[in-house]
Amino acid sequence: MNIPRIISTTIAILGIFAALGGLPEPAIAREPLLIAQKNPEDFLKRGVEKTRSGDYQGALEDFNEALRRDRNYAQAYMNRGNIYSAYGNLPAAIADYTQVLRIDPNSIAAYIGRASANSAIRNQPAAIGDYTQALKINPNYVEAYIGRGAAYLVSEDLSRALDDLNQALLLDPNSAAAYYNRATVLVGQGNNSGAIRDLQIAARLFQQQEKPRFYQNCLSRIRQIQQIQQIQQQRQPEE
C-alpha cells in the first residue's frame, strides 16, 4: 500500500493540535516571580510564569529545582516534559511523561504527551497504546482519536485510521485537524473527491480560526489532488 507523500504534512499539522498529542498548557494561577518560601510549589509556579513569558531556559531551571526538592512532583515533570517536547528533545519528554504516569496512572495529559512524542520518533505502536489508554480514561477525548488515527495512518492501517477520525468528527464536527487528516486517509483509499471535500471544510475552519498558514496548506493540497485527478483521467484509455 502506498500512502501519498502528503502524509508527512498531515502529521506535522497534527502536532500543533495536540493536547492533541502534545503540549497541554498548565492550568495554574499567575503568581509573582519572586520566591518567598522556596518550596517545590513556588518553583513550579515561577516556572509556569517563565514559560508563559517565553523564558523557557529559566522555566526548565525552576522545574529542575522543584524536582530536586520533590522527586515525586508530577506537575513539575509534566511541565518540564512539555518544554522538552516543544523543543524536540523527545526522549527526555518521554521520560518525564513516564514519571508523571508512575505517580498518576490516570493522567490523560501525560498519555497524550507521551503518545505524541512517540509518534514523532516513529514508534507508532507505543503511540497507539498510549492514545488507547487515554481513551479508556475518557472515551470522548477528541484529540486522542485524532492522534491515534494519525498513528494508524502512518502505520498504513487506513481502516482503523478512518474509524478514529470519523469518531473524532462525530464528537467534534468542527475539528479542522480531523478533516485534514481524514483527507489523507481518503486519498490513500482512492477517494479523491471525498478528500477534496474534507480539505475544503478544513480550509474553511482554519480560515475561521485565523490560521492562514494551514488554510493555504489545505488549498495547496486540493490543487495537488486535482492535478492527480487530471493525470489519471488523461491516462485512461479512450473508449
XYZ file of N, CA, C and O in Angstrom, residues 87-184:
392
model
N 10.667 21.598 22.171
C 11.982 21.875 21.598
C 12.643 20.654 20.978
O 13.817 20.676 20.636
N 11.869 19.570 20.850
C 12.350 18.426 20.098
C 13.215 17.452 20.869
O 13.756 16.512 20.269
N 13.352 17.634 22.178
C 14.100 16.667 22.985
C 13.115 15.577 23.412
O 12.690 15.491 24.569
N 12.751 14.748 22.441
C 11.648 13.810 22.654
C 11.981 12.684 23.629
O 11.110 12.304 24.420
N 13.200 12.133 23.628
C 13.494 11.115 24.644
C 13.336 11.657 26.070
O 12.816 10.961 26.948
N 13.789 12.901 26.296
C 13.642 13.497 27.628
C 12.170 13.733 27.951
O 11.739 13.536 29.094
N 11.410 14.168 26.946
C 9.978 14.380 27.159
C 9.291 13.071 27.527
O 8.484 13.017 28.468
N 9.606 12.010 26.794
C 9.003 10.703 27.071
C 9.340 10.250 28.488
O 8.483 9.734 29.220
N 10.588 10.468 28.899
C 10.999 10.079 30.250
C 10.198 10.835 31.302
O 9.766 10.258 32.312
N 9.969 12.141 31.067
C 9.210 12.928 32.047
C 7.738 12.523 32.072
O 7.129 12.420 33.151
N 7.139 12.293 30.909
C 5.738 11.856 30.893
C 5.596 10.490 31.576
O 4.590 10.227 32.249
N 6.612 9.645 31.416
C 6.585 8.338 32.077
C 6.631 8.503 33.594
O 5.952 7.775 34.334
N 7.405 9.470 34.061
C 7.440 9.748 35.501
C 6.083 10.226 36.004
O 5.636 9.837 37.089
N 5.405 11.062 35.209
C 4.062 11.506 35.598
C 3.142 10.305 35.767
O 2.398 10.196 36.751
N 3.213 9.368 34.820
C 2.325 8.201 34.854
C 2.696 7.244 35.979
O 1.830 6.521 36.486
N 3.948 7.241 36.375
C 4.337 6.455 37.546
C 3.640 6.985 38.801
O 3.184 6.217 39.657
N 3.548 8.315 38.870
C 2.951 8.956 40.043
C 1.431 8.988 39.934
O 0.705 8.768 40.912
N 0.943 9.264 38.713
C -0.503 9.378 38.478
C -0.870 8.568 37.234
O -0.842 9.091 36.120
N -1.224 7.300 37.398
C -1.512 6.439 36.246
C -2.737 6.851 35.443
O -2.964 6.302 34.363
N -3.506 7.814 35.925
C -4.706 8.260 35.211
C -4.541 9.630 34.571
O -5.544 10.292 34.253
N -3.310 10.067 34.379
C -3.073 11.381 33.781
C -3.245 11.314 32.263
O -2.363 10.831 31.543
N -4.373 11.808 31.776
C -4.616 11.810 30.334
C -3.577 12.668 29.621
O -3.062 12.310 28.558
N -3.253 13.822 30.213
C -2.288 14.722 29.574
C -0.946 14.025 29.368
O -0.293 14.213 28.333
N -0.520 13.212 30.330
C 0.760 12.516 30.187
C 0.688 11.437 29.109
O 1.635 11.265 28.328
N -0.429 10.705 29.052
C -0.581 9.706 27.986
C -0.559 10.379 26.617
O 0.092 9.896 25.681
N -1.262 11.508 26.491
C -1.313 12.202 25.209
C 0.056 12.761 24.846
O 0.524 12.656 23.703
N 0.731 13.375 25.830
C 2.057 13.921 25.562
C 3.037 12.848 25.140
O 3.799 13.014 24.182
N 3.027 11.712 25.857
C 3.955 10.637 25.523
C 3.612 10.007 24.177
O 4.504 9.656 23.387
N 2.321 9.885 23.894
C 1.903 9.341 22.600
C 2.382 10.221 21.459
O 2.893 9.729 20.441
N 2.220 11.524 21.616
C 2.648 12.448 20.569
C 4.149 12.363 20.338
O 4.624 12.342 19.194
N 4.920 12.285 21.429
C 6.368 12.197 21.296
C 6.775 10.878 20.648
O 7.652 10.843 19.776
N 6.141 9.797 21.044
C 6.455 8.501 20.431
C 6.106 8.489 18.947
O 6.833 7.920 18.125
N 4.991 9.114 18.599
C 4.613 9.179 17.192
C 5.657 9.955 16.392
O 6.000 9.575 15.272
N 6.170 11.030 16.999
C 7.156 11.863 16.306
C 8.460 11.122 16.061
O 9.158 11.398 15.081
N 8.806 10.162 16.937
C 10.027 9.379 16.712
C 9.720 8.063 16.000
O 10.518 7.145 15.988
N 8.518 7.978 15.444
C 8.074 6.865 14.595
C 7.880 5.558 15.368
O 7.954 4.477 14.793
N 7.610 5.684 16.655
C 7.254 4.497 17.437
C 5.729 4.447 17.526
O 5.127 4.742 18.569
N 5.119 4.093 16.389
C 3.660 4.144 16.316
C 2.966 3.141 17.250
O 1.933 3.473 17.837
N 3.477 1.917 17.435
C 2.804 1.005 18.372
C 2.699 1.582 19.783
O 1.661 1.458 20.440
N 3.798 2.220 20.249
C 3.757 2.832 21.587
C 2.774 3.988 21.607
O 2.034 4.173 22.588
N 2.757 4.789 20.540
C 1.819 5.915 20.474
C 0.375 5.426 20.507
O -0.455 5.953 21.251
N 0.082 4.409 19.715
C -1.275 3.855 19.677
C -1.668 3.334 21.057
O -2.798 3.549 21.526
N -0.732 2.683 21.738
C -1.027 2.172 23.070
C -1.368 3.272 24.048
O -2.315 3.139 24.849
N -0.629 4.380 23.997
C -0.904 5.479 24.923
C -2.203 6.202 24.587
O -2.961 6.592 25.483
N -2.470 6.413 23.301
C -3.751 7.025 22.933
C -4.913 6.142 23.392
O -5.950 6.630 23.859
N -4.736 4.830 23.266
C -5.783 3.898 23.686
C -6.008 3.977 25.191
O -7.151 3.948 25.667
N -4.912 4.087 25.954
C -5.054 4.228 27.403
C -5.793 5.515 27.765
O -6.633 5.532 28.671
N -5.491 6.594 27.053
C -6.191 7.863 27.305
C -7.684 7.716 27.041
O -8.516 8.249 27.783
N -8.029 6.971 25.994
C -9.433 6.781 25.656
C -10.148 5.859 26.633
O -11.361 5.958 26.811
N -9.411 4.988 27.297
C -10.024 4.183 28.346
C -10.432 5.055 29.525
O -11.439 4.807 30.191
N -9.631 6.092 29.776
C -9.937 7.013 30.867
C -11.064 7.957 30.474
O -11.978 8.233 31.265
N -11.004 8.448 29.238
C -12.043 9.357 28.736
C -12.389 8.967 27.304
O -11.700 9.365 26.371
N -13.461 8.189 27.118
C -13.816 7.705 25.772
C -14.263 8.803 24.815
O -14.419 8.530 23.621
N -14.436 10.021 25.301
C -14.888 11.114 24.441
C -13.787 12.142 24.179
O -14.084 13.274 23.802
N -12.541 11.738 24.355
C -11.435 12.678 24.195
C -11.069 12.789 22.717
O -10.404 11.914 22.155
N -11.507 13.861 22.103
C -11.384 14.028 20.649
C -9.933 13.955 20.187
O -9.609 13.274 19.200
N -9.046 14.652 20.901
C -7.654 14.709 20.464
C -6.997 13.331 20.454
O -6.104 13.071 19.648
N -7.434 12.457 21.350
C -6.868 11.107 21.363
C -7.284 10.331 20.122
O -6.481 9.570 19.560
N -8.520 10.517 19.672
C -8.948 9.859 18.430
C -8.171 10.410 17.236
O -7.764 9.656 16.350
N -7.945 11.726 17.216
C -7.188 12.318 16.115
C -5.756 11.788 16.116
O -5.211 11.391 15.082
N -5.146 11.784 17.306
C -3.771 11.315 17.401
C -3.625 9.845 17.047
O -2.714 9.453 16.300
N -4.530 9.009 17.580
C -4.441 7.586 17.267
C -4.737 7.332 15.796
O -4.112 6.472 15.159
N -5.681 8.096 15.240
C -5.966 7.971 13.814
C -4.746 8.275 12.968
O -4.463 7.591 11.981
N -3.988 9.304 13.373
C -2.771 9.643 12.633
C -1.722 8.551 12.763
O -1.017 8.222 11.804
N -1.621 7.959 13.963
C -0.654 6.876 14.159
C -1.026 5.661 13.308
O -0.154 5.012 12.712
N -2.318 5.354 13.255
C -2.755 4.264 12.369
C -2.459 4.612 10.914
O -2.082 3.744 10.114
N -2.650 5.869 10.563
C -2.407 6.311 9.191
C -0.950 6.101 8.800
O -0.648 5.560 7.727
N -0.034 6.510 9.679
C 1.389 6.319 9.402
C 1.723 4.832 9.317
O 2.595 4.412 8.548
N 1.000 4.023 10.096
C 1.202 2.578 10.081
C 0.514 1.903 8.897
O 0.559 0.674 8.768
N -0.142 2.700 8.051
C -0.844 2.241 6.855
C -2.035 1.344 7.181
O -2.450 0.511 6.373
N -2.599 1.526 8.359
C -3.840 0.841 8.734
C -4.980 1.840 8.492
O -5.482 2.491 9.417
N -5.358 1.965 7.225
C -6.300 3.009 6.833
C -7.690 2.783 7.405
O -8.410 3.747 7.700
N -8.090 1.557 7.571
C -9.422 1.267 8.092
C -9.574 1.786 9.521
O -10.549 2.478 9.843
N -8.601 1.453 10.377
C -8.665 1.926 11.754
C -8.479 3.444 11.821
O -9.089 4.122 12.653
N -7.617 3.987 10.960
C -7.428 5.437 10.928
C -8.742 6.135 10.604
O -9.121 7.125 11.256
N -9.452 5.619 9.614
C -10.723 6.222 9.226
C -11.744 6.119 10.355
O -12.478 7.082 10.636
N -11.789 4.979 11.034
C -12.726 4.817 12.155
C -12.471 5.866 13.236
O -13.414 6.474 13.758
N -11.197 6.070 13.579
C -10.878 7.026 14.641
C -11.200 8.459 14.230
O -11.719 9.251 15.030
N -10.887 8.812 12.998
C -11.150 10.181 12.553
C -12.643 10.427 12.394
O -13.133 11.526 12.674
N -13.388 9.417 11.973
C -14.849 9.544 11.937
C -15.405 9.767 13.338
O -16.318 10.590 13.540
N -14.857 9.040 14.319
C -15.326 9.206 15.696
C -14.972 10.597 16.226
O -15.780 11.224 16.934
N -13.805 11.088 15.875
C -13.417 12.443 16.288
C -14.400 13.471 15.746
O -14.819 14.396 16.463
N -14.799 13.302 14.489
C -15.724 14.259 13.885
C -17.140 14.081 14.401
O -17.912 15.045 14.428
N -17.473 12.888 14.831
C -18.776 12.691 15.467
C -18.838 13.464 16.784
O -19.859 14.075 17.113
N -17.732 13.459 17.513
C -17.677 14.170 18.790
C -17.490 15.673 18.606
O -17.992 16.469 19.402
N -16.749 16.048 17.567
C -16.490 17.474 17.308
C -16.539 17.731 15.806
O -15.528 17.606 15.116
N -17.708 18.093 15.285
C -17.857 18.312 13.836
C -17.061 19.504 13.313
O -16.990 19.703 12.095
N -16.448 20.286 14.213
C -15.680 21.461 13.788
C -14.182 21.265 13.969
O -13.433 22.244 14.045
N -13.744 20.020 14.002
C -12.318 19.755 14.163
C -11.613 19.821 12.814
O -11.690 18.884 12.008
N -10.919 20.918 12.577
C -10.199 21.073 11.312
C -9.122 20.010 11.159
O -8.886 19.491 10.063
N -8.442 19.664 12.264
C -7.371 18.663 12.193
C -7.915 17.308 11.762
O -7.268 16.583 10.992
N -9.098 16.951 12.269
C -9.675 15.657 11.905
C -10.044 15.618 10.424
O -9.798 14.618 9.734
N -10.629 16.694 9.914
C -10.944 16.742 8.482
C -9.665 16.673 7.653
O -9.604 15.959 6.638
N -8.641 17.397 8.088
C -7.384 17.430 7.346
C -6.765 16.041 7.272
O -6.347 15.580 6.208
N -6.708 15.369 8.404
C -6.097 14.037 8.426
C -6.955 13.003 7.703
O -6.434 12.101 7.048
N -8.283 13.145 7.837
C -9.141 12.182 7.155
C -8.982 12.291 5.644
O -9.096 11.292 4.919
N -8.708 13.497 5.169
C -8.491 13.675 3.736
C -7.347 12.805 3.240
O -7.412 12.215 2.151
N -6.275 12.682 4.029
C -5.152 11.849 3.635
C -5.548 10.378 3.594
O -5.124 9.630 2.712
